Structure formats: structure tokens, C-alpha cells
mmCIF file of C-alpha atoms in Angstrom:
data_model
loop_
_atom_site.group_PDB
_atom_site.id
_atom_site.type_symbol
_atom_site.label_atom_id
_atom_site.label_comp_id
_atom_site.label_asym_id
_atom_site.label_seq_id
_atom_site.Cartn_x
_atom_site.Cartn_y
_atom_site.Cartn_z
ATOM 1 C CA MET R 95 -134.680 147.569 -11.183
ATOM 2 C CA ALA R 96 -132.778 149.198 -8.322
ATOM 3 C CA PHE R 97 -133.552 148.567 -4.648
ATOM 4 C CA ALA R 98 -133.752 151.660 -2.430
ATOM 5 C CA SER R 99 -131.902 149.800 0.320
ATOM 6 C CA SER R 100 -130.340 146.457 1.114
ATOM 7 C CA SER R 101 -133.216 145.632 3.504
ATOM 8 C CA ALA R 102 -135.696 146.059 0.651
ATOM 9 C CA ALA R 103 -133.613 143.677 -1.460
ATOM 10 C CA ILE R 104 -133.619 141.022 1.266
ATOM 11 C CA ALA R 105 -137.343 141.455 1.912
ATOM 12 C CA SER R 106 -138.051 140.981 -1.776
ATOM 13 C CA LEU R 107 -135.950 137.810 -1.833
ATOM 14 C CA TYR R 108 -137.842 136.313 1.117
ATOM 15 C CA LYS R 109 -141.149 137.121 -0.577
ATOM 16 C CA ILE R 110 -140.129 135.519 -3.857
ATOM 17 C CA CYS R 111 -138.574 132.396 -2.411
ATOM 18 C CA SER R 112 -141.220 131.717 0.238
ATOM 19 C CA GLY R 113 -143.891 131.906 -2.452
ATOM 20 C CA SER R 114 -142.309 129.100 -4.450
ATOM 21 C CA ARG R 115 -141.168 126.724 -1.683
ATOM 22 C CA SER R 116 -140.007 126.661 1.897
ATOM 23 C CA VAL R 117 -136.556 128.201 2.114
ATOM 24 C CA LEU R 118 -133.934 127.564 4.765
ATOM 25 C CA PHE R 119 -132.156 130.676 5.961
ATOM 26 C CA TYR R 120 -128.685 129.370 5.118
ATOM 27 C CA GLU R 121 -129.828 128.772 1.507
ATOM 28 C CA LEU R 122 -131.026 132.346 1.136
ATOM 29 C CA GLN R 123 -128.256 134.100 3.003
ATOM 30 C CA PRO R 124 -125.625 134.061 0.172
ATOM 31 C CA VAL R 125 -128.156 135.588 -2.222
ATOM 32 C CA ALA R 126 -129.084 138.219 0.342
ATOM 33 C CA ASN R 127 -125.432 139.076 0.882
ATOM 34 C CA ARG R 128 -125.037 139.544 -2.843
ATOM 35 C CA CYS R 129 -127.944 141.980 -2.911
ATOM 36 C CA VAL R 130 -126.414 143.946 -0.066
ATOM 37 C CA ALA R 131 -123.211 144.208 -2.081
ATOM 38 C CA LEU R 132 -125.124 145.426 -5.120
ATOM 39 C CA THR R 133 -126.683 148.284 -3.141
ATOM 40 C CA SER R 134 -123.501 149.597 -1.581
ATOM 41 C CA GLY R 135 -119.980 150.727 -2.440
ATOM 42 C CA PRO R 136 -119.038 151.084 -6.118
ATOM 43 C CA PHE R 137 -122.419 149.771 -7.315
ATOM 44 C CA ARG R 138 -124.307 152.540 -5.487
ATOM 45 C CA SER R 139 -121.774 155.021 -6.852
ATOM 46 C CA ARG R 140 -122.344 153.766 -10.395
ATOM 47 C CA PHE R 141 -126.135 154.046 -10.037
ATOM 48 C CA SER R 142 -125.848 157.644 -8.840
ATOM 49 C CA SER R 143 -123.909 158.538 -11.984
ATOM 50 C CA LEU R 144 -126.796 157.498 -14.284
ATOM 51 C CA SER R 145 -129.005 160.099 -15.963
ATOM 52 C CA LYS R 146 -132.550 160.766 -14.731
ATOM 53 C CA GLU R 147 -134.010 158.955 -17.748
ATOM 54 C CA GLN R 148 -131.860 155.873 -17.125
ATOM 55 C CA LYS R 149 -132.843 155.771 -13.444
ATOM 56 C CA GLU R 150 -136.558 155.964 -14.373
ATOM 57 C CA LYS R 151 -136.151 153.135 -16.865
ATOM 58 C CA LEU R 152 -134.595 150.973 -14.159
ATOM 59 C CA ALA R 153 -137.248 151.891 -11.578
ATOM 60 C CA ASN R 154 -140.133 151.089 -13.975
ATOM 61 C CA GLY R 155 -138.559 147.931 -15.331
ATOM 62 C CA PRO R 156 -139.091 144.333 -14.193
ATOM 63 C CA ASP R 157 -138.016 143.333 -10.704
ATOM 64 C CA LEU R 158 -136.453 140.121 -9.441
ATOM 65 C CA ALA R 159 -139.813 138.381 -9.031
ATOM 66 C CA ASP R 160 -140.580 138.867 -12.732
ATOM 67 C CA PHE R 161 -137.368 137.110 -13.709
ATOM 68 C CA VAL R 162 -137.971 134.268 -11.242
ATOM 69 C CA ASP R 163 -141.478 133.443 -12.496
ATOM 70 C CA GLY R 164 -140.397 133.763 -16.143
ATOM 71 C CA SER R 165 -142.763 136.581 -17.104
ATOM 72 C CA VAL R 166 -139.988 138.740 -18.607
ATOM 73 C CA SER R 167 -139.521 138.725 -22.352
ATOM 74 C CA ASP R 168 -136.081 138.089 -23.813
ATOM 75 C CA LYS R 169 -136.424 141.442 -25.547
ATOM 76 C CA VAL R 170 -137.273 143.523 -22.481
ATOM 77 C CA GLY R 171 -135.919 147.027 -22.859
ATOM 78 C CA LEU R 172 -135.122 146.537 -26.555
ATOM 79 C CA SER R 173 -136.875 148.032 -29.557
ATOM 80 C CA GLU R 174 -139.185 145.785 -31.600
ATOM 81 C CA ASN R 175 -136.766 145.691 -34.522
ATOM 82 C CA THR R 176 -133.871 144.495 -32.357
ATOM 83 C CA THR R 177 -132.931 140.844 -32.761
ATOM 84 C CA LEU R 178 -130.858 138.917 -30.262
ATOM 85 C CA LYS R 179 -128.349 136.611 -31.821
ATOM 86 C CA GLN R 180 -126.157 134.197 -29.931
ATOM 87 C CA THR R 181 -122.811 133.934 -31.611
ATOM 88 C CA LYS R 182 -120.608 130.941 -30.938
ATOM 89 C CA VAL R 183 -116.900 131.546 -31.410
ATOM 90 C CA PRO R 184 -115.827 128.949 -33.988
ATOM 91 C CA ARG R 185 -112.897 126.673 -33.178
ATOM 92 C CA VAL R 186 -109.808 127.137 -35.290
ATOM 93 C CA ARG R 187 -109.803 124.232 -37.755
ATOM 94 C CA LEU R 188 -106.920 121.802 -37.842
ATOM 95 C CA PRO R 189 -104.758 122.550 -40.901
ATOM 96 C CA ARG R 190 -103.591 119.782 -43.223
ATOM 97 C CA TRP R 191 -99.957 119.952 -42.061
ATOM 98 C CA LEU R 192 -100.984 118.797 -38.558
ATOM 99 C CA LYS R 193 -102.777 115.638 -39.672
ATOM 100 C CA THR R 194 -100.725 112.513 -38.972
ATOM 101 C CA GLU R 195 -101.103 108.808 -39.724
ATOM 102 C CA ILE R 196 -102.412 106.314 -37.162
ATOM 103 C CA PRO R 197 -99.393 104.697 -35.439
ATOM 104 C CA VAL R 198 -98.662 101.117 -36.574
ATOM 105 C CA GLY R 199 -95.723 98.719 -36.732
ATOM 106 C CA LYS R 200 -94.214 95.826 -34.795
ATOM 107 C CA ASN R 201 -91.986 97.977 -32.607
ATOM 108 C CA TYR R 202 -94.865 100.288 -31.713
ATOM 109 C CA HIS R 203 -97.080 97.428 -30.540
ATOM 110 C CA LYS R 204 -94.186 95.733 -28.723
ATOM 111 C CA ILE R 205 -93.445 98.861 -26.683
ATOM 112 C CA LYS R 206 -97.124 99.425 -25.929
ATOM 113 C CA ARG R 207 -97.561 95.851 -24.690
ATOM 114 C CA ASN R 208 -94.464 95.979 -22.465
ATOM 115 C CA LEU R 209 -95.573 99.256 -20.904
ATOM 116 C CA ARG R 210 -98.772 97.627 -19.705
ATOM 117 C CA ASP R 211 -96.978 94.544 -18.373
ATOM 118 C CA LEU R 212 -94.507 96.624 -16.323
ATOM 119 C CA LYS R 213 -97.051 99.265 -15.251
ATOM 120 C CA LEU R 214 -95.032 102.078 -16.825
ATOM 121 C CA HIS R 215 -96.295 105.344 -18.286
ATOM 122 C CA THR R 216 -95.122 107.427 -21.225
ATOM 123 C CA VAL R 217 -95.734 111.093 -21.883
ATOM 124 C CA CYS R 218 -96.171 110.029 -25.523
ATOM 125 C CA GLU R 219 -99.534 108.515 -24.559
ATOM 126 C CA GLU R 220 -100.510 110.745 -21.630
ATOM 127 C CA ALA R 221 -99.946 113.958 -23.638
ATOM 128 C CA LYS R 222 -101.438 112.446 -26.832
ATOM 129 C CA CYS R 223 -98.290 113.190 -28.847
ATOM 130 C CA PRO R 224 -98.799 113.093 -32.648
ATOM 131 C CA ASN R 225 -95.276 111.710 -33.216
ATOM 132 C CA ILE R 226 -95.747 108.513 -31.230
ATOM 133 C CA GLY R 227 -95.708 106.201 -34.271
ATOM 134 C CA GLU R 228 -92.508 107.718 -35.670
ATOM 135 C CA CYS R 229 -90.656 107.669 -32.344
ATOM 136 C CA TRP R 230 -91.624 104.190 -31.194
ATOM 137 C CA GLY R 231 -91.264 102.712 -34.680
ATOM 138 C CA GLY R 232 -87.732 103.982 -35.349
ATOM 139 C CA GLY R 233 -88.540 106.586 -38.026
ATOM 140 C CA GLU R 234 -86.369 107.585 -40.972
ATOM 141 C CA HIS R 235 -83.121 107.590 -38.957
ATOM 142 C CA GLY R 236 -83.696 104.102 -37.535
ATOM 143 C CA LEU R 237 -83.254 105.541 -34.036
ATOM 144 C CA ALA R 238 -86.016 104.212 -31.800
ATOM 145 C CA THR R 239 -86.904 106.513 -28.909
ATOM 146 C CA ALA R 240 -89.515 106.786 -26.197
ATOM 147 C CA THR R 241 -90.320 109.249 -23.427
ATOM 148 C CA ILE R 242 -90.941 107.458 -20.157
ATOM 149 C CA MET R 243 -92.883 109.300 -17.467
ATOM 150 C CA VAL R 244 -91.631 108.293 -14.033
ATOM 151 C CA MET R 245 -93.201 108.888 -10.605
ATOM 152 C CA GLY R 246 -96.654 107.786 -11.740
ATOM 153 C CA ASP R 247 -99.296 109.311 -13.990
ATOM 154 C CA THR R 248 -100.782 111.862 -11.559
ATOM 155 C CA CYS R 249 -99.388 115.388 -11.116
ATOM 156 C CA THR R 250 -99.714 117.757 -8.151
ATOM 157 C CA ARG R 251 -100.006 120.726 -10.510
ATOM 158 C CA GLY R 252 -102.719 121.747 -12.929
ATOM 159 C CA CYS R 253 -101.272 123.494 -15.972
ATOM 160 C CA ARG R 254 -103.959 124.591 -18.422
ATOM 161 C CA PHE R 255 -102.325 123.020 -21.470
ATOM 162 C CA CYS R 256 -101.566 119.576 -20.052
ATOM 163 C CA SER R 257 -103.824 116.496 -20.134
ATOM 164 C CA VAL R 258 -102.021 114.568 -17.375
ATOM 165 C CA LYS R 259 -104.218 113.722 -14.364
ATOM 166 C CA THR R 260 -103.911 115.922 -11.274
ATOM 167 C CA ALA R 261 -104.368 115.440 -7.530
ATOM 168 C CA ARG R 262 -103.171 117.052 -4.312
ATOM 169 C CA ARG R 263 -101.842 113.762 -3.011
ATOM 170 C CA PRO R 264 -101.048 111.272 -5.807
ATOM 171 C CA PRO R 265 -100.285 107.620 -5.015
ATOM 172 C CA THR R 266 -96.949 106.849 -3.382
ATOM 173 C CA LEU R 267 -93.935 106.233 -5.626
ATOM 174 C CA ASP R 268 -93.374 102.698 -6.891
ATOM 175 C CA PRO R 269 -89.986 101.562 -5.500
ATOM 176 C CA ASP R 270 -89.657 99.028 -8.360
ATOM 177 C CA GLU R 271 -90.157 101.650 -11.066
ATOM 178 C CA PRO R 272 -86.429 102.483 -11.643
ATOM 179 C CA VAL R 273 -85.544 98.808 -12.185
ATOM 180 C CA ASN R 274 -88.639 98.116 -14.314
ATOM 181 C CA THR R 275 -87.932 101.179 -16.451
ATOM 182 C CA ALA R 276 -84.341 100.105 -17.091
ATOM 183 C CA ARG R 277 -85.436 96.553 -17.927
ATOM 184 C CA ALA R 278 -88.040 97.779 -20.404
ATOM 185 C CA ILE R 279 -85.721 100.222 -22.164
ATOM 186 C CA VAL R 280 -82.983 97.611 -22.632
ATOM 187 C CA SER R 281 -85.490 95.057 -23.972
ATOM 188 C CA TRP R 282 -86.871 97.569 -26.503
ATOM 189 C CA GLY R 283 -83.437 98.148 -28.001
ATOM 190 C CA LEU R 284 -83.652 101.917 -27.614
ATOM 191 C CA ASP R 285 -80.632 104.085 -28.397
ATOM 192 C CA TYR R 286 -81.933 107.257 -26.782
ATOM 193 C CA VAL R 287 -84.460 107.609 -24.010
ATOM 194 C CA VAL R 288 -86.115 110.662 -22.509
ATOM 195 C CA LEU R 289 -87.142 110.425 -18.877
ATOM 196 C CA THR R 290 -89.709 112.943 -17.757
ATOM 197 C CA SER R 291 -92.035 113.081 -14.799
ATOM 198 C CA VAL R 292 -95.084 114.616 -13.261
ATOM 199 C CA ASP R 293 -94.562 117.310 -10.613
ATOM 200 C CA ARG R 294 -94.532 115.843 -7.126
ATOM 201 C CA ASP R 295 -94.680 118.834 -4.778
ATOM 202 C CA ASP R 296 -95.979 116.443 -2.109
ATOM 203 C CA ILE R 297 -92.543 114.776 -1.800
ATOM 204 C CA PRO R 298 -89.737 116.578 0.113
ATOM 205 C CA ASP R 299 -87.204 116.384 -2.746
ATOM 206 C CA GLY R 300 -89.803 116.593 -5.510
ATOM 207 C CA GLY R 301 -88.853 113.061 -6.563
ATOM 208 C CA ALA R 302 -85.289 114.039 -7.578
ATOM 209 C CA SER R 303 -83.700 110.978 -5.927
ATOM 210 C CA HIS R 304 -86.225 108.668 -7.634
ATOM 211 C CA PHE R 305 -85.441 110.344 -10.957
ATOM 212 C CA ALA R 306 -81.690 109.923 -10.384
ATOM 213 C CA GLN R 307 -82.034 106.279 -9.367
ATOM 214 C CA THR R 308 -83.870 105.523 -12.618
ATOM 215 C CA VAL R 309 -80.997 107.019 -14.656
ATOM 216 C CA LYS R 310 -78.445 104.984 -12.690
ATOM 217 C CA GLU R 311 -80.365 101.734 -13.263
ATOM 218 C CA ILE R 312 -80.537 102.411 -17.018
ATOM 219 C CA LYS R 313 -76.826 103.162 -17.263
ATOM 220 C CA LYS R 314 -76.015 100.106 -15.155
ATOM 221 C CA SER R 315 -78.051 97.895 -17.490
ATOM 222 C CA LYS R 316 -76.685 99.391 -20.724
ATOM 223 C CA SER R 317 -74.146 102.206 -20.490
ATOM 224 C CA SER R 318 -74.343 103.078 -24.203
ATOM 225 C CA ILE R 319 -77.962 104.274 -23.952
ATOM 226 C CA LEU R 320 -78.150 108.057 -24.010
ATOM 227 C CA VAL R 321 -80.453 109.483 -21.350
ATOM 228 C CA GLU R 322 -82.159 112.862 -21.442
ATOM 229 C CA CYS R 323 -83.960 114.005 -18.299
ATOM 230 C CA LEU R 324 -86.857 116.402 -18.842
ATOM 231 C CA THR R 325 -87.313 117.538 -15.262
ATOM 232 C CA PRO R 326 -89.853 119.562 -13.287
ATOM 233 C CA ASP R 327 -88.636 122.801 -11.681
ATOM 234 C CA PHE R 328 -88.283 121.220 -8.190
ATOM 235 C CA GLN R 329 -89.537 124.608 -6.921
ATOM 236 C CA GLY R 330 -86.073 125.962 -7.732
ATOM 237 C CA ASP R 331 -84.317 123.723 -5.179
ATOM 238 C CA ARG R 332 -80.650 123.555 -6.216
ATOM 239 C CA VAL R 333 -79.933 120.390 -4.241
ATOM 240 C CA CYS R 334 -82.602 118.575 -6.264
ATOM 241 C CA ILE R 335 -81.071 119.833 -9.523
ATOM 242 C CA GLU R 336 -77.634 118.621 -8.398
ATOM 243 C CA THR R 337 -79.080 115.190 -7.541
ATOM 244 C CA VAL R 338 -80.379 114.710 -11.079
ATOM 245 C CA VAL R 339 -77.261 116.136 -12.772
ATOM 246 C CA ASP R 340 -75.017 113.784 -10.735
ATOM 247 C CA SER R 341 -77.021 110.716 -11.838
ATOM 248 C CA GLY R 342 -74.997 110.241 -15.045
ATOM 249 C CA LEU R 343 -77.536 111.704 -17.481
ATOM 250 C CA ASP R 344 -76.441 113.035 -20.893
ATOM 251 C CA VAL R 345 -78.905 115.906 -21.442
ATOM 252 C CA TYR R 346 -80.646 118.083 -18.841
ATOM 253 C CA ALA R 347 -83.946 119.483 -20.102
ATOM 254 C CA HIS R 348 -86.549 121.705 -18.522
ATOM 255 C CA ASN R 349 -89.339 123.335 -20.500
ATOM 256 C CA MET R 350 -90.121 127.068 -20.462
ATOM 257 C CA GLU R 351 -93.460 126.142 -22.154
ATOM 258 C CA THR R 352 -94.409 129.688 -23.193
ATOM 259 C CA VAL R 353 -93.347 133.334 -23.203
ATOM 260 C CA GLU R 354 -93.109 135.311 -19.969
ATOM 261 C CA GLU R 355 -96.300 137.308 -20.594
ATOM 262 C CA LEU R 356 -98.484 134.176 -20.890
ATOM 263 C CA GLN R 357 -97.011 132.159 -18.001
ATOM 264 C CA PRO R 358 -99.779 132.975 -15.446
ATOM 265 C CA PHE R 359 -102.495 131.941 -17.902
ATOM 266 C CA VAL R 360 -100.848 128.767 -19.205
ATOM 267 C CA ARG R 361 -98.920 127.188 -16.327
ATOM 268 C CA ASP R 362 -99.774 126.303 -12.747
ATOM 269 C CA ARG R 363 -99.298 129.207 -10.307
ATOM 270 C CA ARG R 364 -96.324 127.412 -8.712
ATOM 271 C CA ALA R 365 -94.387 127.564 -11.985
ATOM 272 C CA ASN R 366 -93.031 130.767 -13.481
ATOM 273 C CA TYR R 367 -90.670 132.148 -16.113
ATOM 274 C CA ASN R 368 -87.803 133.243 -13.859
ATOM 275 C CA GLN R 369 -87.841 130.027 -11.852
ATOM 276 C CA SER R 370 -87.547 127.938 -15.022
ATOM 277 C CA LEU R 371 -84.689 130.115 -16.283
ATOM 278 C CA ALA R 372 -82.952 129.684 -12.917
ATOM 279 C CA VAL R 373 -83.209 125.862 -13.139
ATOM 280 C CA LEU R 374 -81.578 125.759 -16.579
ATOM 281 C CA LYS R 375 -78.945 128.292 -15.566
ATOM 282 C CA TYR R 376 -77.911 126.408 -12.433
ATOM 283 C CA ALA R 377 -77.746 123.024 -14.191
ATOM 284 C CA LYS R 378 -75.208 124.522 -16.615
ATOM 285 C CA LEU R 379 -73.263 126.317 -13.872
ATOM 286 C CA TYR R 380 -73.065 123.133 -11.793
ATOM 287 C CA LYS R 381 -71.774 121.096 -14.752
ATOM 288 C CA PRO R 382 -70.599 123.319 -17.660
ATOM 289 C CA SER R 383 -70.067 120.365 -20.047
ATOM 290 C CA LEU R 384 -73.713 119.311 -19.688
ATOM 291 C CA ILE R 385 -76.057 119.802 -22.661
ATOM 292 C CA THR R 386 -79.107 121.814 -21.596
ATOM 293 C CA LYS R 387 -82.352 121.923 -23.518
ATOM 294 C CA THR R 388 -85.780 123.571 -23.372
ATOM 295 C CA SER R 389 -89.021 123.847 -25.330
ATOM 296 C CA LEU R 390 -91.630 126.430 -26.323
ATOM 297 C CA MET R 391 -95.221 126.036 -27.510
ATOM 298 C CA LEU R 392 -96.653 128.454 -30.077
ATOM 299 C CA GLY R 393 -100.290 129.181 -30.882
ATOM 300 C CA LEU R 394 -101.353 130.433 -27.434
ATOM 301 C CA GLY R 395 -101.506 134.104 -28.392
ATOM 302 C CA GLU R 396 -97.840 135.005 -27.987
ATOM 303 C CA LYS R 397 -96.276 137.856 -30.014
ATOM 304 C CA ASP R 398 -93.129 137.724 -32.116
ATOM 305 C CA ASP R 399 -91.188 140.129 -29.906
ATOM 306 C CA GLU R 400 -92.094 138.011 -26.840
ATOM 307 C CA ILE R 401 -90.794 134.836 -28.519
ATOM 308 C CA MET R 402 -87.620 136.652 -29.532
ATOM 309 C CA LYS R 403 -87.018 137.892 -25.979
ATOM 310 C CA THR R 404 -87.498 134.369 -24.588
ATOM 311 C CA MET R 405 -84.979 132.895 -27.032
ATOM 312 C CA GLU R 406 -82.482 135.654 -26.229
ATOM 313 C CA ASP R 407 -82.930 135.074 -22.474
ATOM 314 C CA LEU R 408 -82.204 131.366 -22.997
ATOM 315 C CA ARG R 409 -79.000 132.044 -24.917
ATOM 316 C CA LYS R 410 -77.812 134.419 -22.181
ATOM 317 C CA ILE R 411 -77.744 131.461 -19.774
ATOM 318 C CA ASP R 412 -76.070 129.235 -22.398
ATOM 319 C CA VAL R 413 -78.939 126.835 -23.127
ATOM 320 C CA ASP R 414 -77.703 124.573 -25.962
ATOM 321 C CA CYS R 415 -80.865 123.291 -27.622
ATOM 322 C CA ILE R 416 -84.419 124.501 -28.116
ATOM 323 C CA THR R 417 -87.485 122.904 -29.647
ATOM 324 C CA VAL R 418 -90.414 125.008 -30.846
ATOM 325 C CA GLY R 419 -93.743 123.355 -31.657
ATOM 326 C CA GLN R 420 -97.457 123.935 -32.104
ATOM 327 C CA TYR R 421 -99.722 123.871 -29.032
ATOM 328 C CA MET R 422 -102.510 121.329 -29.529
ATOM 329 C CA GLN R 423 -105.574 121.458 -27.270
ATOM 330 C CA PRO R 424 -105.748 117.971 -25.688
ATOM 331 C CA THR R 425 -109.407 118.187 -24.554
ATOM 332 C CA LYS R 426 -112.221 120.748 -24.542
ATOM 333 C CA ARG R 427 -111.423 121.523 -20.893
ATOM 334 C CA HIS R 428 -107.995 122.896 -21.779
ATOM 335 C CA LEU R 429 -106.835 126.171 -23.292
ATOM 336 C CA LYS R 430 -108.060 126.753 -26.823
ATOM 337 C CA VAL R 431 -105.658 127.157 -29.703
ATOM 338 C CA LYS R 432 -105.463 130.827 -30.667
ATOM 339 C CA GLU R 433 -103.540 130.205 -33.887
ATOM 340 C CA TYR R 434 -102.173 127.352 -35.961
ATOM 341 C CA VAL R 435 -98.740 128.682 -36.847
ATOM 342 C CA SER R 436 -97.662 128.007 -40.444
ATOM 343 C CA PRO R 437 -94.646 125.813 -41.320
ATOM 344 C CA GLU R 438 -93.036 128.890 -42.889
ATOM 345 C CA LYS R 439 -93.234 130.757 -39.584
ATOM 346 C CA PHE R 440 -91.707 127.819 -37.750
ATOM 347 C CA LYS R 441 -88.866 127.837 -40.302
ATOM 348 C CA HIS R 442 -88.359 131.510 -39.446
ATOM 349 C CA TRP R 443 -87.878 130.659 -35.754
ATOM 350 C CA GLU R 444 -85.493 127.845 -36.678
ATOM 351 C CA ASP R 445 -83.359 130.360 -38.571
ATOM 352 C CA ILE R 446 -83.520 132.759 -35.599
ATOM 353 C CA GLY R 447 -82.353 129.958 -33.291
ATOM 354 C CA LYS R 448 -79.340 129.283 -35.503
ATOM 355 C CA SER R 449 -78.451 132.977 -35.682
ATOM 356 C CA LEU R 450 -78.641 133.293 -31.879
ATOM 357 C CA GLY R 451 -76.132 130.484 -31.461
ATOM 358 C CA PHE R 452 -78.185 127.484 -30.266
ATOM 359 C CA ALA R 453 -76.305 124.265 -31.006
ATOM 360 C CA TYR R 454 -79.583 122.840 -32.247
ATOM 361 C CA THR R 455 -83.009 124.310 -32.984
ATOM 362 C CA ALA R 456 -85.914 122.029 -33.902
ATOM 363 C CA SER R 457 -88.868 124.142 -35.009
ATOM 364 C CA GLY R 458 -91.984 122.826 -36.713
ATOM 365 C CA PRO R 459 -95.726 122.231 -36.226
ATOM 366 C CA LEU R 460 -95.261 118.657 -34.981
ATOM 367 C CA VAL R 461 -92.059 119.239 -33.015
ATOM 368 C CA ARG R 462 -92.275 118.328 -29.339
ATOM 369 C CA SER R 463 -89.807 118.710 -26.460
ATOM 370 C CA SER R 464 -88.692 115.094 -26.916
ATOM 371 C CA TYR R 465 -88.473 115.227 -30.690
ATOM 372 C CA LYS R 466 -87.160 112.354 -32.819
ATOM 373 C CA ALA R 467 -84.946 114.344 -35.197
ATOM 374 C CA GLY R 468 -83.607 116.320 -32.254
ATOM 375 C CA GLU R 469 -82.566 113.144 -30.502
ATOM 376 C CA PHE R 470 -80.780 111.963 -33.656
ATOM 377 C CA PHE R 471 -78.834 115.236 -33.687
ATOM 378 C CA LEU R 472 -78.112 115.135 -29.951
ATOM 379 C CA LYS R 473 -76.763 111.612 -30.259
ATOM 380 C CA ASN R 474 -74.211 112.827 -32.805
ATOM 381 C CA LEU R 475 -73.457 115.983 -30.775
ATOM 382 C CA LEU R 476 -72.784 113.939 -27.658
ATOM 383 C CA LYS R 477 -70.521 111.581 -29.625
ATOM 384 C CA LYS R 478 -68.519 114.523 -31.025
ATOM 385 C CA ARG R 479 -68.119 116.036 -27.553
ATOM 386 C CA GLN R 480 -67.009 112.690 -26.145
ATOM 387 C CA ASP R 481 -64.497 112.227 -28.981
ATOM 388 C CA SER R 482 -63.063 115.718 -28.418
ATOM 389 C CA THR R 483 -62.794 115.029 -24.669
ATOM 390 C CA ASP R 484 -60.939 111.758 -25.364
ATOM 391 C CA GLU R 485 -58.551 113.555 -27.742
ATOM 392 C CA GLY R 486 -57.879 116.209 -25.106
ATOM 393 C CA MET R 487 -57.030 113.555 -22.516
ATOM 394 C CA LYS R 488 -54.588 111.863 -24.899
ATOM 395 C CA THR R 489 -52.710 115.083 -25.566
#
């Protein structure tokens, strides 16, 4: 049904609505505005391009009142033999290689209990990581690790893959958090710790000084603990990057998350591909001896040539380590998994990483940015670099 003019559309709306109940003007106005839009501009142009037969079918068809009172059949305008079928797009089923055991063990429960006592948060829990039992329990290498999330559990950004809570103005930072974090890590007997954080765009320095203070407290409590900082982008602020690098950390990490083509659909609008590259590039330029690291998720609809370009871009700025893992939809409100990438395909990307010259490439369905085996390797890499530095000083 096509209205001859916008006034006819509005008149029809008043007639329909006033017949069912009393209607306030401000309730009806948005609907009326919509009708005006439908009878002008490109919509009027589209109607004029229809054939005479199509225009007659529209003119003789049901009007808005028929739809409102429910007198229109679901099959209006269709032949008798036509059947309407609602098709629900099936979810991609979880393959066997992504099914993990329920986390157990003394160390796991000890860490969990201490986190609650000290009001600390871990990305292991917040992001529902499947490797939590292996990391907290010590795993095959006997190297216990955990990823502590500083600056609270509420982020100012809303990336479509992440299950962390969001708010425009999260609670203020806990001034005791750096000390409590250091105390907890020392008591757990960890060899390697990853500090990450939510984005705090509401704070002038993005929380960089808080991040740095946490590293300093850990090193002060136990200097042998290796600390990796998985940082936000700090909106590209170089002073913030310098603050974290100068804290005494061992590895500077910042995640690319996905290929350039999917960035607007996966990450918050304040994050982007070039900005993340710039963060990693500047961290290395500011301190060339620093190990830099990043991570990619697969299964979001990316193409092979896009993954390849991303890995090549990372090597151009001398990123040392990369982890590549499967995206897992945390809740039904988040982006759906487009594909569960096979272990063989992940092995392919591991081989590509080696050929491109990454010092370490961890690639597998259950690999995450703070990955257990990767930390075991990085511990040895850091030791080798330290030994070579000591030898150089002696000579």
C-alpha cells in the first residue's frame, strides 16, 4: 500500500491509533515522521520506477490498519502453493579438540581463594579462558602462571568479542592494588606473571602509572619473577608507553586481536589496526632490547591473505613473539564464531611464523595471548638474553 502523500499517511495513523486507544501526540509523532520519510526522497523515486502492474498490486493491497488489527494473512500476496519457512542459522558446533577438562588441583584452588581475599581479578576468569586449570596448576613444565587484571574488572570500551564488564565511568582505582597484587603473586610461588588490564579511557594517563607501580612492587618483592605486561593501546600516547616500559617489565605485549579488515566489526571504535601497530613499534624503538609480543584470534571470518599480511606487518616492526588462537564466543550477546579452525591449519600458521622470523610462534586452538607454553619459552629466551648480556659486559 502506497500513500499518495505524507499528509494522507499521517491522517491514516491518527485514525488507526485513535480507534484503539487515546494517543498522545508525542507518541505518534515519530511514527508520522517515518511515514513522511517513506513518501519522499529515494523511496518516492523507487516507487515511481515500479511497473504499472506492481503499482496496482500495492494500491489494492492491505493498508496499515489491516496490519494493526491483525486481519492480514501471513500469506498475503503469495500463491496458495507457497509455504513460508523460518530458517534458523545453526550455531557452529564445538569440535572435540576444543573440549577441555574441568580445572582442579590444590594450586588452582589456592590461587582462586587468595584472589577473593585480596579482591583481585584475573583475565583467566573474566575471559573464561579454557587453559585456566593448566596455567594455575603448573602444567607439564611445572611453571605456574596467572594473568592478573589490574585497574578493576570494568572496562570503558565495548569490544564485541570480550566478556569483561563495561561502563563509561568505572569505579576509581584501588590504591592498594599494586601492593596486594605483588603480595599474592609472591605467596603463590609463581615464576612468570602476566599483568593485563581493562581500558581506562576515563583516566588521564589511561592507568599507565598504576600499571607501572604494580610491576615495581612485584619486582621489589621478588626480583626473579618475570613480568609480562599485556597493555591497552593508551590511545597511542607515547608517554604512557614509556611509563610502562620503564617500570622494569620483561615483556611488552599488546594484542592486535584480528586482521585489519575486521577491526571495525570486532573491536571498539576507539581501537584500530594502525594504532596497535604504532604501540608495538614505539615500545621496541624506545627500548630495542625489550621483547615485544602480540596475539591474533582466528575464526571470525578472516581470510588467509589477510592473516599473512598482518603477520608480515608485525615482523616489519620487529615484534618478537606472536600467539594465534581460536576465537570462542563467551556469551550469546557476543560475536558468533564463523569457523572452528582445524589444528592442522594452526600448525600451518606456526610454520609461517617461524619462516617470517618470529622468535616464538604459539599457534593452536587453545592458545591464548598469555599462553602457558609460550611463557615457558619466554622464560628461557629471557635467560639466554641475560646471559649473553652478562658475557658482553665481561668482555
